Amino acid sequence: MHDETCSKLFSFFVEELKDIYWAEKHLVKTLPKMQKAATNEELQDAFANHCDQTKEHVSRLDQIFEIIGEKAVAQKCEAMEGLTKEGETIIADTENGTSTRDVGLIMAAQKVEHYEIATYGSLVQLASTLELDEVVELLKITLDEEKQADKNLTNLAESKVNHMSLEEMEA
Ligand SMILES: [Fe+2]
Ligand SMILES: [Fe+2]
């Protein structure tokens, strides 16, 4: 009988948890900036709602660290920092109050969601291999919320924002 919590795979799993823990905390600070920069009210609401969910993602990770008996430590995630910097560049490069900025914000936000979906998808698999059943269930809840957030953004782009931007004329 092997002890999963002493394996190299377990250590790797913990390192990856620290990485996404940093990323989620970083997003709690970033999403309000994106909300502020957005023009479309539904997009503003989408960012506000997902910010609330993201706070839950952080506390779910706190719970996971506790379950596995590891200290909750945030380790800088360079990928997430890069993705959010890209969002800041989009804000700087587009005009306030335009749908074109909204298009850019949606694109930046979807890149973030896809990063999270990839991460949580892999973490679910790892936790399952490590037979951490309770952790699997918690990670799956977050994974589903990330997928839903991504779908909502696609719907907003398709149904409204992209068309509104198409009608915007160069000044
Ligand atoms: Fe998240
Ligand atoms: Fe997310």
mmCIF file of C-alpha atoms and ligand atoms in Angstrom:
data_model
loop_
_atom_site.group_PDB
_atom_site.id
_atom_site.type_symbol
_atom_site.label_atom_id
_atom_site.label_comp_id
_atom_site.label_asym_id
_atom_site.label_seq_id
_atom_site.Cartn_x
_atom_site.Cartn_y
_atom_site.Cartn_z
ATOM 1 C CA MET A 1 0.000 0.000 0.000
ATOM 2 C CA HIS A 2 1.534 3.319 -1.037
ATOM 3 C CA ASP A 3 0.870 6.629 0.651
ATOM 4 C CA GLU A 4 -0.299 9.088 -1.998
ATOM 5 C CA THR A 5 0.431 12.128 0.136
ATOM 6 C CA CYS A 6 4.190 11.310 0.207
ATOM 7 C CA SER A 7 4.576 10.826 -3.522
ATOM 8 C CA LYS A 8 6.283 13.102 -6.027
ATOM 9 C CA LEU A 9 2.955 13.432 -7.782
ATOM 10 C CA PHE A 10 1.408 14.778 -4.595
ATOM 11 C CA SER A 11 4.203 17.368 -4.231
ATOM 12 C CA PHE A 12 3.663 18.404 -7.819
ATOM 13 C CA PHE A 13 -0.077 18.682 -7.180
ATOM 14 C CA VAL A 14 0.560 20.960 -4.175
ATOM 15 C CA GLU A 15 2.875 23.193 -6.255
ATOM 16 C CA GLU A 16 0.191 23.568 -8.907
ATOM 17 C CA LEU A 17 -2.398 24.406 -6.241
ATOM 18 C CA LYS A 18 -0.140 27.213 -4.979
ATOM 19 C CA ASP A 19 0.117 28.540 -8.523
ATOM 20 C CA ILE A 20 -3.648 28.692 -9.161
ATOM 21 C CA TYR A 21 -4.143 30.055 -5.634
ATOM 22 C CA TRP A 22 -1.995 33.056 -6.581
ATOM 23 C CA ALA A 23 -3.831 33.362 -9.905
ATOM 24 C CA GLU A 24 -7.293 33.398 -8.292
ATOM 25 C CA LYS A 25 -6.231 35.972 -5.695
ATOM 26 C CA HIS A 26 -4.786 38.106 -8.470
ATOM 27 C CA LEU A 27 -8.073 37.872 -10.397
ATOM 28 C CA VAL A 28 -10.039 39.081 -7.369
ATOM 29 C CA LYS A 29 -8.080 42.342 -7.782
ATOM 30 C CA THR A 30 -8.207 42.409 -11.592
ATOM 31 C CA LEU A 31 -11.885 41.685 -12.311
ATOM 32 C CA PRO A 32 -13.171 44.930 -10.707
ATOM 33 C CA LYS A 33 -10.816 46.876 -13.019
ATOM 34 C CA MET A 34 -12.280 45.071 -16.014
ATOM 35 C CA GLN A 35 -15.794 45.755 -14.749
ATOM 36 C CA LYS A 36 -14.970 49.450 -14.460
ATOM 37 C CA ALA A 37 -13.481 49.550 -17.957
ATOM 38 C CA ALA A 38 -16.498 47.835 -19.581
ATOM 39 C CA THR A 39 -19.296 49.819 -21.236
ATOM 40 C CA ASN A 40 -22.026 47.220 -21.776
ATOM 41 C CA GLU A 41 -24.052 46.744 -18.597
ATOM 42 C CA GLU A 42 -24.401 42.997 -19.050
ATOM 43 C CA LEU A 43 -20.646 42.731 -19.411
ATOM 44 C CA GLN A 44 -20.164 44.798 -16.260
ATOM 45 C CA ASP A 45 -22.531 42.409 -14.451
ATOM 46 C CA ALA A 46 -20.721 39.377 -15.861
ATOM 47 C CA PHE A 47 -17.406 40.666 -14.458
ATOM 48 C CA ALA A 48 -19.006 41.507 -11.103
ATOM 49 C CA ASN A 49 -20.634 38.079 -10.809
ATOM 50 C CA HIS A 50 -17.486 36.271 -11.778
ATOM 51 C CA CYS A 51 -15.527 38.317 -9.254
ATOM 52 C CA ASP A 52 -17.852 36.979 -6.527
ATOM 53 C CA GLN A 53 -17.349 33.457 -7.840
ATOM 54 C CA THR A 54 -13.597 33.986 -7.943
ATOM 55 C CA LYS A 55 -13.620 34.862 -4.234
ATOM 56 C CA GLU A 56 -15.305 31.496 -3.702
ATOM 57 C CA HIS A 57 -12.608 29.847 -5.817
ATOM 58 C CA VAL A 58 -10.043 31.247 -3.393
ATOM 59 C CA SER A 59 -11.891 29.956 -0.330
ATOM 60 C CA ARG A 60 -12.431 26.571 -2.002
ATOM 61 C CA LEU A 61 -8.656 26.363 -2.452
ATOM 62 C CA ASP A 62 -8.227 27.305 1.225
ATOM 63 C CA GLN A 63 -10.501 24.368 2.035
ATOM 64 C CA ILE A 64 -8.469 22.047 -0.206
ATOM 65 C CA PHE A 65 -5.169 23.030 1.433
ATOM 66 C CA GLU A 66 -6.765 22.268 4.773
ATOM 67 C CA ILE A 67 -8.089 18.879 3.665
ATOM 68 C CA ILE A 68 -4.681 17.755 2.426
ATOM 69 C CA GLY A 69 -2.901 19.206 5.465
ATOM 70 C CA GLU A 70 -0.780 21.723 3.567
ATOM 71 C CA LYS A 71 -0.286 25.405 4.290
ATOM 72 C CA ALA A 72 -2.150 27.685 1.883
ATOM 73 C CA VAL A 73 0.666 29.507 0.122
ATOM 74 C CA ALA A 74 0.371 31.617 -3.016
ATOM 75 C CA GLN A 75 3.154 31.183 -5.526
ATOM 76 C CA LYS A 76 3.374 33.729 -8.313
ATOM 77 C CA CYS A 77 1.799 32.481 -11.525
ATOM 78 C CA GLU A 78 3.703 34.111 -14.398
ATOM 79 C CA ALA A 79 1.131 32.942 -16.954
ATOM 80 C CA MET A 80 -1.766 34.627 -15.169
ATOM 81 C CA GLU A 81 0.256 37.780 -14.671
ATOM 82 C CA GLY A 82 0.926 37.860 -18.412
ATOM 83 C CA LEU A 83 -2.729 37.312 -19.272
ATOM 84 C CA THR A 84 -3.933 40.108 -17.004
ATOM 85 C CA LYS A 85 -1.234 42.455 -18.327
ATOM 86 C CA GLU A 86 -2.626 41.811 -21.778
ATOM 87 C CA GLY A 87 -6.025 42.931 -20.464
ATOM 88 C CA GLU A 88 -4.470 46.145 -19.178
ATOM 89 C CA THR A 89 -2.875 46.781 -22.575
ATOM 90 C CA ILE A 90 -6.272 46.370 -24.246
ATOM 91 C CA ILE A 91 -7.774 48.931 -21.878
ATOM 92 C CA ALA A 92 -4.924 51.348 -22.608
ATOM 93 C CA ASP A 93 -5.177 50.848 -26.381
ATOM 94 C CA THR A 94 -8.958 51.291 -26.742
ATOM 95 C CA GLU A 95 -11.251 54.231 -26.170
ATOM 96 C CA ASN A 96 -13.367 54.560 -23.061
ATOM 97 C CA GLY A 97 -17.096 53.961 -23.651
ATOM 98 C CA THR A 98 -16.670 51.920 -26.846
ATOM 99 C CA SER A 99 -17.944 48.464 -27.706
ATOM 100 C CA THR A 100 -14.582 47.797 -29.288
ATOM 101 C CA ARG A 101 -13.039 47.976 -25.842
ATOM 102 C CA ASP A 102 -15.733 45.541 -24.667
ATOM 103 C CA VAL A 103 -14.763 43.145 -27.460
ATOM 104 C CA GLY A 104 -11.160 43.328 -26.275
ATOM 105 C CA LEU A 105 -12.138 42.846 -22.632
ATOM 106 C CA ILE A 106 -14.181 39.755 -23.498
ATOM 107 C CA MET A 107 -11.274 38.310 -25.464
ATOM 108 C CA ALA A 108 -8.837 38.946 -22.613
ATOM 109 C CA ALA A 109 -11.273 37.488 -20.068
ATOM 110 C CA GLN A 110 -11.838 34.366 -22.169
ATOM 111 C CA LYS A 111 -8.089 33.757 -22.367
ATOM 112 C CA VAL A 112 -8.064 33.856 -18.561
ATOM 113 C CA GLU A 113 -11.034 31.463 -18.331
ATOM 114 C CA HIS A 114 -9.415 29.024 -20.731
ATOM 115 C CA TYR A 115 -6.241 29.043 -18.661
ATOM 116 C CA GLU A 116 -8.322 28.302 -15.568
ATOM 117 C CA ILE A 117 -10.313 25.575 -17.327
ATOM 118 C CA ALA A 118 -7.082 23.870 -18.443
ATOM 119 C CA THR A 119 -5.630 24.148 -14.941
ATOM 120 C CA TYR A 120 -8.670 22.903 -13.048
ATOM 121 C CA GLY A 121 -9.240 20.133 -15.604
ATOM 122 C CA SER A 122 -5.719 18.842 -14.971
ATOM 123 C CA LEU A 123 -6.019 19.299 -11.194
ATOM 124 C CA VAL A 124 -9.227 17.227 -11.159
ATOM 125 C CA GLN A 125 -7.361 14.431 -12.959
ATOM 126 C CA LEU A 126 -4.391 14.619 -10.578
ATOM 127 C CA ALA A 127 -6.595 14.667 -7.473
ATOM 128 C CA SER A 128 -8.478 11.684 -8.828
ATOM 129 C CA THR A 129 -5.234 9.739 -9.445
ATOM 130 C CA LEU A 130 -4.175 10.651 -5.895
ATOM 131 C CA GLU A 131 -7.549 9.351 -4.659
ATOM 132 C CA LEU A 132 -8.395 12.657 -2.968
ATOM 133 C CA ASP A 133 -12.132 12.266 -3.514
ATOM 134 C CA GLU A 134 -13.305 15.258 -1.494
ATOM 135 C CA VAL A 135 -10.783 17.473 -3.287
ATOM 136 C CA VAL A 136 -11.945 16.186 -6.675
ATOM 137 C CA GLU A 137 -15.495 17.267 -5.887
ATOM 138 C CA LEU A 138 -14.440 20.780 -4.817
ATOM 139 C CA LEU A 139 -12.236 21.271 -7.873
ATOM 140 C CA LYS A 140 -15.069 20.126 -10.147
ATOM 141 C CA ILE A 141 -17.412 22.807 -8.782
ATOM 142 C CA THR A 142 -14.890 25.511 -9.648
ATOM 143 C CA LEU A 143 -14.168 23.940 -13.044
ATOM 144 C CA ASP A 144 -17.877 24.053 -13.906
ATOM 145 C CA GLU A 145 -18.120 27.713 -12.880
ATOM 146 C CA GLU A 146 -15.143 28.611 -15.100
ATOM 147 C CA LYS A 147 -16.755 26.806 -18.036
ATOM 148 C CA GLN A 148 -20.033 28.614 -17.434
ATOM 149 C CA ALA A 149 -18.277 31.993 -17.193
ATOM 150 C CA ASP A 150 -16.568 31.293 -20.509
ATOM 151 C CA LYS A 151 -19.899 30.385 -22.152
ATOM 152 C CA ASN A 152 -21.540 33.545 -20.837
ATOM 153 C CA LEU A 153 -18.788 35.644 -22.388
ATOM 154 C CA THR A 154 -19.172 33.865 -25.733
ATOM 155 C CA ASN A 155 -22.920 34.544 -25.661
ATOM 156 C CA LEU A 156 -22.399 38.213 -24.876
ATOM 157 C CA ALA A 157 -19.895 38.601 -27.709
ATOM 158 C CA GLU A 158 -22.084 36.779 -30.224
ATOM 159 C CA SER A 159 -25.417 38.284 -29.304
ATOM 160 C CA LYS A 160 -24.434 41.899 -28.723
ATOM 161 C CA VAL A 161 -20.986 43.294 -28.233
ATOM 162 C CA ASN A 162 -19.298 42.194 -31.478
ATOM 163 C CA HIS A 163 -22.144 43.602 -33.603
ATOM 164 C CA MET A 164 -22.214 46.863 -31.698
ATOM 165 C CA SER A 165 -18.504 47.231 -32.221
ATOM 166 C CA LEU A 166 -18.867 46.579 -35.951
ATOM 167 C CA GLU A 167 -21.114 49.647 -36.173
ATOM 168 C CA GLU A 168 -18.633 51.892 -34.421
ATOM 169 C CA MET A 169 -16.950 54.291 -36.797
ATOM 170 C CA GLU A 170 -13.378 55.532 -36.636
ATOM 171 C CA ALA A 171 -13.398 59.079 -35.317
HETATM 172 FE FE FE B 1 -11.423 31.019 -10.885
HETATM 173 FE FE FE B 2 -12.579 32.388 -13.825
#
